[in-house]
Short mmCIF file of C-alpha atoms in Angstrom, two decimals:
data_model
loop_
_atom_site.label_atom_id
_atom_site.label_comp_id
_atom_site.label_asym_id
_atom_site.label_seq_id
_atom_site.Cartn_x
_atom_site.Cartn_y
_atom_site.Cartn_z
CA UNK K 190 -127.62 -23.04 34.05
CA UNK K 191 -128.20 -26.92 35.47
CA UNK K 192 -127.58 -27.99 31.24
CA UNK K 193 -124.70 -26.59 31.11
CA UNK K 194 -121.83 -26.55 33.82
CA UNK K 195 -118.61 -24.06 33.28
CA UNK K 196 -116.05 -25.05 35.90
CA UNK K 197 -112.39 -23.32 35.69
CA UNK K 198 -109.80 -25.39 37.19
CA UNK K 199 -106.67 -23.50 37.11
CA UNK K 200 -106.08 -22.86 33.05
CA UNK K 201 -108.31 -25.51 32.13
CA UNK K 202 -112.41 -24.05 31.39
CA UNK K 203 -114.31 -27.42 31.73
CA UNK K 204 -117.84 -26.75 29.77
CA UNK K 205 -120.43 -30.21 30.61
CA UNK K 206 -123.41 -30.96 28.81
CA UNK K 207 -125.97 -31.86 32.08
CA UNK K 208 -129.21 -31.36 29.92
CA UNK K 209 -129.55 -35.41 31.05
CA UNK K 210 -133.23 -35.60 30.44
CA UNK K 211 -132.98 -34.24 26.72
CA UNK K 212 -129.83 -36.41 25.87
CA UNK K 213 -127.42 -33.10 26.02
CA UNK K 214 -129.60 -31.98 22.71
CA UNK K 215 -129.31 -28.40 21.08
CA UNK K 216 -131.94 -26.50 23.15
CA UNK K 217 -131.38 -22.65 22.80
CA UNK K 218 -130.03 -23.09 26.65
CA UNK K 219 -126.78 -25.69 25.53
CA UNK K 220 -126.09 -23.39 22.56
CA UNK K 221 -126.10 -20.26 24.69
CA UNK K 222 -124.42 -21.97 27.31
CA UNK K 223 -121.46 -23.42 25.08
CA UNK K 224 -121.79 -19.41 23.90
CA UNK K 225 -120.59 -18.26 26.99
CA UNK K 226 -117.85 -20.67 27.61
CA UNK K 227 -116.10 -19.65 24.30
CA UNK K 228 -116.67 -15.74 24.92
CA UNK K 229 -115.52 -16.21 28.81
CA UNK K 230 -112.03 -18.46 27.43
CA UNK K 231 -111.41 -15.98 24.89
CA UNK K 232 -111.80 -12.95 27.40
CA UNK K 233 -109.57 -14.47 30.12
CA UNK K 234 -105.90 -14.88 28.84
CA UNK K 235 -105.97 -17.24 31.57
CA UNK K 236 -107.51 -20.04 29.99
CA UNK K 237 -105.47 -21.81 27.76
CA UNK K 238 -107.73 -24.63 26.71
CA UNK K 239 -111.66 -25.57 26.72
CA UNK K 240 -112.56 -28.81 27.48
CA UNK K 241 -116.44 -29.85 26.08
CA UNK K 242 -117.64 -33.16 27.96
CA UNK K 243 -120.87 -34.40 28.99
CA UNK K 244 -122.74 -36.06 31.82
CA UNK K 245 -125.08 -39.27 31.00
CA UNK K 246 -124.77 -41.85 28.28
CA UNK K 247 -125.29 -39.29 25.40
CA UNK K 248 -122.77 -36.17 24.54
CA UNK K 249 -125.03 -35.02 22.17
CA UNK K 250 -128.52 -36.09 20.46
CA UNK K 251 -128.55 -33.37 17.60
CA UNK K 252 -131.41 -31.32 17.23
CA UNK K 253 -134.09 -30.63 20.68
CA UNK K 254 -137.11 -31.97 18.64
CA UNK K 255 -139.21 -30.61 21.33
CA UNK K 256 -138.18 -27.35 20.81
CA UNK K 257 -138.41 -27.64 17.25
CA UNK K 258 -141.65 -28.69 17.36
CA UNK K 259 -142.98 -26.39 19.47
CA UNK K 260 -143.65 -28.30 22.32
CA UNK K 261 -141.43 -26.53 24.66
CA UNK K 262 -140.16 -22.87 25.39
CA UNK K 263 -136.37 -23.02 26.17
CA UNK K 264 -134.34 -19.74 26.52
CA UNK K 265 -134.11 -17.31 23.31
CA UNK K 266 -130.91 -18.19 21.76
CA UNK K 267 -127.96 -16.01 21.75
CA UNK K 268 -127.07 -17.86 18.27
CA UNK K 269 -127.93 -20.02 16.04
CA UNK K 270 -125.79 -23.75 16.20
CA UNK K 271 -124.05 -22.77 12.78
CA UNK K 272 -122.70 -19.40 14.42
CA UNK K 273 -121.78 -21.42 17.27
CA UNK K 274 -120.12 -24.17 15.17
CA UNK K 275 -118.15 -21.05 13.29
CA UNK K 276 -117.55 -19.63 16.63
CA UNK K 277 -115.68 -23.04 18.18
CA UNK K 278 -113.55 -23.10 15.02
CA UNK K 279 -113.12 -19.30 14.89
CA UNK K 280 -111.98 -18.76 18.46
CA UNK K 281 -108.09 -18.49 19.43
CA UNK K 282 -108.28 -20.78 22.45
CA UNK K 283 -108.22 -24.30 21.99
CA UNK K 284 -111.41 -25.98 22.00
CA UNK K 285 -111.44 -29.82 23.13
CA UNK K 286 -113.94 -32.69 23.30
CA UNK K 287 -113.84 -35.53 26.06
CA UNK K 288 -116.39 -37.70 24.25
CA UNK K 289 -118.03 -40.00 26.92
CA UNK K 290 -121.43 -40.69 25.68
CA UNK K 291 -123.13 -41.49 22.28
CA UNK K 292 -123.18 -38.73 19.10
CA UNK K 293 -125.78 -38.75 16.66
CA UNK K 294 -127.53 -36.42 14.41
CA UNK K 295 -126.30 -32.52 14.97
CA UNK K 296 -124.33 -33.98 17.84
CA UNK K 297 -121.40 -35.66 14.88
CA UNK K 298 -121.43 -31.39 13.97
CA UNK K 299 -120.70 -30.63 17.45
CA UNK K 300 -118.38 -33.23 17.93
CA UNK K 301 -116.31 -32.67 14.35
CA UNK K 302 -116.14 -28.83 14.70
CA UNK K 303 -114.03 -29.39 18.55
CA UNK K 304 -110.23 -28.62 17.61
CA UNK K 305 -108.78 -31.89 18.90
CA UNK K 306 -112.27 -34.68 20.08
CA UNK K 307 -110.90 -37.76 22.20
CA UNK K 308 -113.89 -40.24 22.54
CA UNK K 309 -114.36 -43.33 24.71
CA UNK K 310 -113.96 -46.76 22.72
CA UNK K 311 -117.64 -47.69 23.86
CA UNK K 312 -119.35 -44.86 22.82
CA UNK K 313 -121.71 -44.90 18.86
CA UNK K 314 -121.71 -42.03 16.52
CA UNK K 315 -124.33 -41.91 13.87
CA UNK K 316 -125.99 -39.34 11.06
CA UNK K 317 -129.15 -40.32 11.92
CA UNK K 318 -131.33 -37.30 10.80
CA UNK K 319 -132.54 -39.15 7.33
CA UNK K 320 -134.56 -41.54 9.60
CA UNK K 321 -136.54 -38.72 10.66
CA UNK K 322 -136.79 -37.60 7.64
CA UNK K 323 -134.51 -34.56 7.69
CA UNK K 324 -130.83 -34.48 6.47
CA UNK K 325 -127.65 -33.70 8.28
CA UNK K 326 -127.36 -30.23 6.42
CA UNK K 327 -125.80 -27.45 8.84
CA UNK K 328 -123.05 -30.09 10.20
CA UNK K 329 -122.40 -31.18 6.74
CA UNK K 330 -120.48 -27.40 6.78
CA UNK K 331 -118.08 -28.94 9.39
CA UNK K 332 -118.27 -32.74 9.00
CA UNK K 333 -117.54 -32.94 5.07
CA UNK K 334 -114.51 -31.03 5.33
CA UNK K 335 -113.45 -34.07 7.32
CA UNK K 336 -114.86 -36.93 5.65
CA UNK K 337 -113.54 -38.55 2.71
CA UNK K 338 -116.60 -38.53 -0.65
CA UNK K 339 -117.78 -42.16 -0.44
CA UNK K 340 -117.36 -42.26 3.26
CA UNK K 341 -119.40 -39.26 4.09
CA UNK K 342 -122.12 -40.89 1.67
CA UNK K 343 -122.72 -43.92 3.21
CA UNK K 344 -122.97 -42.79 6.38
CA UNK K 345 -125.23 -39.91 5.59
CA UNK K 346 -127.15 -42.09 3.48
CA UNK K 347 -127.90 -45.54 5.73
CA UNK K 348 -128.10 -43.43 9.10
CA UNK K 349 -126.74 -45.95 10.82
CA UNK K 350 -124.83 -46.30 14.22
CA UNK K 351 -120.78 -46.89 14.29
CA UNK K 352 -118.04 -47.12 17.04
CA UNK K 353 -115.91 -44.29 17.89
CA UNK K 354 -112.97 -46.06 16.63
CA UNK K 355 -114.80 -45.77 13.14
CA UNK K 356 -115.96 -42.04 13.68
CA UNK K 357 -112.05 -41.55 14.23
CA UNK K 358 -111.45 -43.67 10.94
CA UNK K 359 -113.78 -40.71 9.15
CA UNK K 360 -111.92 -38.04 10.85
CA UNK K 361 -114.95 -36.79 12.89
CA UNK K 362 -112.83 -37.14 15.90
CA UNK K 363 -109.58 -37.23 16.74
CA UNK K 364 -108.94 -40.72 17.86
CA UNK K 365 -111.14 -42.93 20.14
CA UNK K 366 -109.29 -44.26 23.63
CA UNK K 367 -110.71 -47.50 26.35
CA UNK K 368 -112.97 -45.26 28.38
CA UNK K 369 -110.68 -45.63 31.49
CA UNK K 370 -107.99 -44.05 29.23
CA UNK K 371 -109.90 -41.12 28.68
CA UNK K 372 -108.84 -38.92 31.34
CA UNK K 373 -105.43 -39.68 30.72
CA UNK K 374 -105.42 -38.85 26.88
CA UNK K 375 -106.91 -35.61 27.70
CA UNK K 376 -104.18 -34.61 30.32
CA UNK K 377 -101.64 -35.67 27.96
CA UNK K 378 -103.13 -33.00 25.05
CA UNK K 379 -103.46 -30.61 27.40
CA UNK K 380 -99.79 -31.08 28.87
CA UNK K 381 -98.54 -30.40 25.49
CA UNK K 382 -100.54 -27.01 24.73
CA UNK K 383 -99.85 -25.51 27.37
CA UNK K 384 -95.98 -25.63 26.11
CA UNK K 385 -97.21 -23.63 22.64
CA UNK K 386 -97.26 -20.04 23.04
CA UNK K 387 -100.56 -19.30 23.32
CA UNK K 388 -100.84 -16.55 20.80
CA UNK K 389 -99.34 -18.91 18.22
CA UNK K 390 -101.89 -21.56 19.03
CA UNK K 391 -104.53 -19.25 17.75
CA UNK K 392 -102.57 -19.06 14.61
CA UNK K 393 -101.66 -22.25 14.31
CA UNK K 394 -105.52 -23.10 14.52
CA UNK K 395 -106.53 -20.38 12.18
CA UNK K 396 -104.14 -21.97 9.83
CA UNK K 397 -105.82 -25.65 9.84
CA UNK K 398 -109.19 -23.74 9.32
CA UNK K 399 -108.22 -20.78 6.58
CA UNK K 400 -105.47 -21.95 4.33
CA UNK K 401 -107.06 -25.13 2.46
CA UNK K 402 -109.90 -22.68 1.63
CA UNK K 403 -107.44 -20.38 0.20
CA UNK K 404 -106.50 -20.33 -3.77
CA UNK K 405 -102.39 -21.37 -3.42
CA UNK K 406 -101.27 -17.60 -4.49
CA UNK K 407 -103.13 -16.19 -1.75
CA UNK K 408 -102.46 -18.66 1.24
CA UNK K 409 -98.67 -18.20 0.36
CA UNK K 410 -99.22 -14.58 0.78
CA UNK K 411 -101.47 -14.28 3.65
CA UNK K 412 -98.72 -17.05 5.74
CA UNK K 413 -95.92 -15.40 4.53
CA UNK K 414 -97.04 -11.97 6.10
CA UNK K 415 -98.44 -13.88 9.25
CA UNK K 416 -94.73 -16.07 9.64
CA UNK K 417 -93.17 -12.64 9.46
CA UNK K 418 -95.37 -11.11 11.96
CA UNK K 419 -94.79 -14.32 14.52
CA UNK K 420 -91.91 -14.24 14.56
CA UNK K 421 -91.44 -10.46 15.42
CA UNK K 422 -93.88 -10.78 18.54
CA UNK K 423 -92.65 -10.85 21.92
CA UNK K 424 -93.67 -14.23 22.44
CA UNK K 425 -91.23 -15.25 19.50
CA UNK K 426 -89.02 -13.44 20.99
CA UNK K 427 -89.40 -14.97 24.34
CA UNK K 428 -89.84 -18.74 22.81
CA UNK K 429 -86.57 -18.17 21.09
CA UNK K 430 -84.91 -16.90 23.80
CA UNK K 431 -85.94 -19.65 26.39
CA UNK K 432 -85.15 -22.67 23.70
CA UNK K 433 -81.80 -21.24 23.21
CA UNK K 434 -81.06 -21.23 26.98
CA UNK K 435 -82.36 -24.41 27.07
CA UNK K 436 -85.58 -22.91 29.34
CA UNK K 437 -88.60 -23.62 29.55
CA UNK K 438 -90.61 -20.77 27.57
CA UNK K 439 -92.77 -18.52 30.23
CA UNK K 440 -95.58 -19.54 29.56
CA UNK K 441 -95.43 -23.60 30.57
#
């Protein structure tokens, strides 16, 4: 699909948003494709990380308003964008964001449900859906979690455009970099996951997402069980094994 590109470069499945014309919006065609990219990582132990970036000066505009409307016929989706939000967040293999063009409406959903979202310092985010007269209401799922009350308020509320930096002060994103520093804090993330063992990076994930949901009893009972099971896998055993030899583990 000429929206979305899926390029695998040794462990590394690069997924860009080339839907150019449309501002890299959520036609049926970028969900699907994004789809894919998470079902392909996942099936290929391979793959340690997925890297979301975009070409053009948006990453994402939110909503295709054309389709919405009616005015165009795009492929029939696969999903809808709050499966494929779950599905990001849900998957064991990293999911990344190399932010290099603006974010507003759904795009702030797409952007806040990546595991780890490094944006360029020159790039705007912005909830702008209440200027269309529609509300931010599916990414609200992913972006409140995030945001602190008053915060996510305002910024729902004036629909107004802000700097990365500030999207990284509301915990959208992970930080915001100069955009020639980009690259480089990407490599630098992805240098350190690929010394986790990659089974316990799927846990480690699942625990960011699952235990804050959890009442207290129950999240020390479900981590207690899962500790006990990590740590009698064979990639415990093999972590251990290398740190105590002062090795690196095999799979670095």
């Amino acid at each position: 699909m000429g929206e979305v590109r899926l390029e695998t470069a040794g462990d590394i499945l690069t997924v860009t948003l080339a839907d150019v014309e449309n501002r890299n919006a959520l036609s049926a065609i970028v969900v699907n494709g994004l789809h894919d990219a998470i079902v392909q990582a996942n099936a290929d132990p391979a793959i340690r990380a997925v890297v979301v970036t975009n070409e053009g000066s948006t990453f994402c505009a939110g909503a295709n308003l054309k389709e919405q409307s009616g005015v165009s016929k795009g492929a029939a989706p696969k999903l809808g964008f709050e499966q494929l939000l779950g599905e990001i967040q849900g998957s064991p293999t990293p999911i990344l964001g190399k932010i290099r063009g603006h974010v507003v409406g759904g795009g702030n959903g797409l952007a806040a449900a990546l595991d780890i979202a490094i944006a360029a310092d020159d790039v705007k985010f912005g909830f702008t859906e209440v200027r269309l007269g529609v509300a931010p209401a599916i990414i609200s799922v992913v972006c409140l979690r995030k945001m602190r009350h008053g915060e996510a308020m305002e910024a729902f509320l004036r629909g107004n455009r802000f700097p990365a930096a500030r999207a990284a002060e509301l915990g959208l994103i992970s930080r915001a970099v100069p955009a020639a520093e980009l690259d480089a804090a990407l490599d630098e993330v992805l240098a350190d996951l690929r010394l986790g063992g990659p089974n316990a990076l799927g846990f480690a994930k699942s625990l960011v997402y699952r235990v804050p949901a959890m009442e207290q009893q129950q999240a020390f009972e479900w981590t207690a069980e899962l500790s006990g099971r990590l740590f009698r896998s064979d990639e415990a055993a093999a972590g251990m094994k290398a740190f105590l030899k002062r090795e690196k583990p095999p799979w670095a």
